[in-house]
Amino acid sequence: IDTIIVEIENRPLNLILKENKIKKIWIRNSQIEYLNLDFNDLEELNNDSFSNISADSINFYGNRIIKMDSNIFSGQIDIKSIQFDANEIEQHSFRLDLNLRPVIYSITFSSSNLAEFNSFRNNDAVEIIYLSFNQIQRLKENSFFNLSRIEMILLNTNRIVLLESFAFANLPQLKSIHL
């Protein structure tokens, strides 16, 4: 399967699409309880790949994702957990400081070769961010900014050599940072 386009309204479903060699995906106007896209051939996620969706969990484990556009999420977004583990994302540029007010509680980029990211900011839903086992060397000013519900940030097993002032700013619920 080269390309998948999903648009299913008013009917929550589990969508198991793992190990299908999918290269591109667009999901619009859908309620999904669980979306499993593990071990496909996804190399990039384009702007508006996910529009007006609700999902408990979306998994991209073990794809070949190297590029993520800045607005892969558009419209009304409500996702409890999203996992990008074990990909080849060197730099993520998608934004979580969207004016669209996405609701994402848990984000995982572990073991994804991530060396750099723009920032995680201005989101009042994210509680946990997993960035373990990557290649991150530097945390810039405001890397984690104004995340009102963030409780834990996992950055262990990276190559962090520079932690700029205010890399972690305005995080009132933060309880734990794992370096």
GROMACS .gro file of C-alpha atoms in nm:
model
  179
    1ILE     CA    1   0.000   0.000   0.000
    2ASP     CA    2   0.156   0.327  -0.106
    3THR     CA    3  -0.092   0.590   0.022
    4ILE     CA    4  -0.372   0.578   0.281
    5ILE     CA    5  -0.646   0.839   0.312
    6VAL     CA    6  -0.889   0.795   0.601
    7GLU     CA    7  -1.202   1.000   0.662
    8ILE     CA    8  -1.459   0.837   0.891
    9GLU     CA    9  -1.693   1.052   1.096
   10ASN     CA   10  -1.902   0.966   1.401
   11ARG     CA   11  -1.765   0.617   1.453
   12PRO     CA   12  -1.465   0.551   1.677
   13LEU     CA   13  -1.249   0.268   1.551
   14ASN     CA   14  -0.919   0.088   1.590
   15LEU     CA   15  -0.709   0.113   1.278
   16ILE     CA   16  -0.423  -0.138   1.267
   17LEU     CA   17  -0.209  -0.062   0.962
   18LYS     CA   18   0.127  -0.194   1.076
   19GLU     CA   19   0.369  -0.367   0.838
   20ASN     CA   20   0.191  -0.253   0.520
   21LYS     CA   21   0.470  -0.057   0.347
   22ILE     CA   22   0.261   0.261   0.365
   23LYS     CA   23   0.454   0.563   0.235
   24LYS     CA   24   0.203   0.847   0.283
   25ILE     CA   25  -0.097   0.898   0.507
   26TRP     CA   26  -0.371   1.157   0.553
   27ILE     CA   27  -0.639   1.126   0.817
   28ARG     CA   28  -0.922   1.373   0.830
   29ASN     CA   29  -1.242   1.421   1.030
   30SER     CA   30  -1.206   1.092   1.213
   31GLN     CA   31  -1.249   0.948   1.559
   32ILE     CA   32  -0.990   0.679   1.621
   33GLU     CA   33  -0.934   0.496   1.944
   34TYR     CA   34  -0.604   0.341   1.836
   35LEU     CA   35  -0.405   0.400   1.518
   36ASN     CA   36  -0.107   0.169   1.469
   37LEU     CA   37   0.124   0.264   1.182
   38ASP     CA   38   0.426   0.074   1.317
   39PHE     CA   39   0.686  -0.068   1.078
   40ASN     CA   40   0.569   0.096   0.757
   41ASP     CA   41   0.772   0.293   0.504
   42LEU     CA   42   0.666   0.643   0.611
   43GLU     CA   43   0.955   0.883   0.544
   44GLU     CA   44   0.782   1.215   0.600
   45LEU     CA   45   0.471   1.361   0.753
   46ASN     CA   46   0.337   1.654   0.554
   47ASN     CA   47   0.138   1.961   0.653
   48ASP     CA   48  -0.222   1.869   0.727
   49SER     CA   49  -0.150   1.495   0.746
   50PHE     CA   50  -0.389   1.490   1.041
   51SER     CA   51  -0.687   1.723   1.034
   52ASN     CA   52  -0.979   1.733   1.277
   53ILE     CA   53  -0.906   1.402   1.449
   54SER     CA   54  -0.956   1.250   1.788
   55ALA     CA   55  -0.745   0.951   1.898
   56ASP     CA   56  -0.641   0.780   2.217
   57SER     CA   57  -0.310   0.666   2.069
   58ILE     CA   58  -0.119   0.704   1.742
   59ASN     CA   59   0.197   0.498   1.693
   60PHE     CA   60   0.464   0.549   1.427
   61TYR     CA   61   0.720   0.310   1.578
   62GLY     CA   62   0.992   0.177   1.346
   63ASN     CA   63   0.914   0.373   1.032
   64ARG     CA   64   1.172   0.568   0.833
   65ILE     CA   65   1.046   0.914   0.922
   66ILE     CA   66   1.319   1.169   0.864
   67LYS     CA   67   1.108   1.480   0.796
   68MET     CA   68   0.808   1.630   0.972
   69ASP     CA   69   0.655   1.951   0.839
   70SER     CA   70   0.564   2.223   1.085
   71ASN     CA   71   0.186   2.181   1.063
   72ILE     CA   72   0.121   1.808   1.043
   73PHE     CA   73  -0.173   1.865   1.280
   74SER     CA   74  -0.449   2.104   1.173
   75GLY     CA   75  -0.802   2.183   1.279
   76GLN     CA   76  -0.940   2.037   1.599
   77ILE     CA   77  -0.693   1.784   1.741
   78ASP     CA   78  -0.742   1.567   2.050
   79ILE     CA   79  -0.475   1.297   2.087
   80LYS     CA   80  -0.386   1.142   2.420
   81SER     CA   81  -0.060   0.978   2.316
   82ILE     CA   82   0.158   0.998   2.008
   83GLN     CA   83   0.476   0.794   1.957
   84PHE     CA   84   0.751   0.856   1.703
   85ASP     CA   85   0.997   0.606   1.855
   86ALA     CA   86   1.268   0.432   1.651
   87ASN     CA   87   1.261   0.657   1.346
   88GLU     CA   88   1.538   0.862   1.186
   89ILE     CA   89   1.408   1.209   1.272
   90GLU     CA   90   1.716   1.428   1.291
   91GLN     CA   91   1.523   1.746   1.354
   92HIS     CA   92   1.157   1.794   1.426
   93SER     CA   93   1.006   2.119   1.318
   94PHE     CA   94   0.642   2.053   1.384
   95ARG     CA   95   0.497   2.288   1.637
   96LEU     CA   96   0.307   2.226   1.953
   97ASP     CA   97   0.250   2.595   2.007
   98LEU     CA   98  -0.032   2.588   1.755
   99ASN     CA   99  -0.308   2.843   1.778
  100LEU     CA  100  -0.540   2.549   1.711
  101ARG     CA  101  -0.508   2.436   2.074
  102PRO     CA  102  -0.424   2.070   2.015
  103VAL     CA  103  -0.473   1.835   2.306
  104ILE     CA  104  -0.184   1.590   2.329
  105TYR     CA  105  -0.099   1.441   2.669
  106SER     CA  106   0.207   1.230   2.593
  107ILE     CA  107   0.467   1.267   2.316
  108THR     CA  108   0.745   1.017   2.253
  109PHE     CA  109   1.050   1.060   2.028
  110SER     CA  110   1.275   0.801   2.195
  111SER     CA  111   1.542   0.623   1.990
  112SER     CA  112   1.468   0.841   1.687
  113ASN     CA  113   1.813   0.987   1.615
  114LEU     CA  114   1.673   1.331   1.701
  115ALA     CA  115   1.954   1.584   1.723
  116GLU     CA  116   1.756   1.907   1.739
  117PHE     CA  117   1.403   2.033   1.788
  118ASN     CA  118   1.243   2.375   1.769
  119SER     CA  119   1.055   2.375   2.096
  120PHE     CA  120   0.767   2.242   2.293
  121ARG     CA  121   0.567   2.544   2.402
  122ASN     CA  122   0.234   2.700   2.492
  123ASN     CA  123   0.039   2.380   2.538
  124ASP     CA  124  -0.189   2.325   2.832
  125ALA     CA  125  -0.237   1.950   2.783
  126VAL     CA  126   0.104   1.784   2.746
  127GLU     CA  127   0.199   1.599   3.064
  128ILE     CA  128   0.497   1.385   2.956
  129ILE     CA  129   0.759   1.427   2.683
  130TYR     CA  130   0.995   1.137   2.609
  131LEU     CA  131   1.314   1.232   2.424
  132SER     CA  132   1.541   0.956   2.558
  133PHE     CA  133   1.804   0.773   2.352
  134ASN     CA  134   1.858   1.042   2.089
  135GLN     CA  135   2.145   1.261   1.973
  136ILE     CA  136   2.038   1.589   2.136
  137GLN     CA  137   2.343   1.801   2.225
  138ARG     CA  138   2.193   2.138   2.310
  139LEU     CA  139   1.880   2.265   2.482
  140LYS     CA  140   1.815   2.618   2.362
  141GLU     CA  141   1.645   2.897   2.551
  142ASN     CA  142   1.271   2.826   2.577
  143SER     CA  143   1.307   2.470   2.448
  144PHE     CA  144   1.035   2.382   2.696
  145PHE     CA  145   0.824   2.689   2.760
  146ASN     CA  146   0.481   2.756   2.905
  147LEU     CA  147   0.367   2.394   2.928
  148SER     CA  148   0.122   2.439   3.210
  149ARG     CA  149   0.060   2.068   3.278
  150ILE     CA  150   0.398   1.912   3.199
  151GLU     CA  151   0.506   1.686   3.484
  152MET     CA  152   0.797   1.492   3.337
  153ILE     CA  153   1.057   1.544   3.064
  154LEU     CA  154   1.283   1.250   2.984
  155LEU     CA  155   1.610   1.342   2.811
  156ASN     CA  156   1.831   1.062   2.942
  157THR     CA  157   2.086   0.893   2.716
  158ASN     CA  158   2.144   1.192   2.489
  159ARG     CA  159   2.464   1.386   2.425
  160ILE     CA  160   2.367   1.710   2.597
  161VAL     CA  161   2.668   1.939   2.641
  162LEU     CA  162   2.493   2.277   2.651
  163LEU     CA  163   2.191   2.374   2.854
  164GLU     CA  164   2.105   2.738   2.781
  165SER     CA  165   1.944   2.966   3.038
  166PHE     CA  166   1.569   2.935   3.052
  167ALA     CA  167   1.564   2.610   2.851
  168PHE     CA  168   1.294   2.507   3.098
  169ALA     CA  169   1.071   2.810   3.160
  170ASN     CA  170   0.725   2.861   3.305
  171LEU     CA  171   0.657   2.493   3.380
  172PRO     CA  172   0.454   2.515   3.702
  173GLN     CA  173   0.367   2.142   3.732
  174LEU     CA  174   0.711   2.005   3.640
  175LYS     CA  175   0.818   1.739   3.888
  176SER     CA  176   1.097   1.554   3.711
  177ILE     CA  177   1.361   1.604   3.442
  178HIS     CA  178   1.568   1.298   3.353
  179LEU     CA  179   1.905   1.391   3.208
   0.00000   0.00000   0.00000
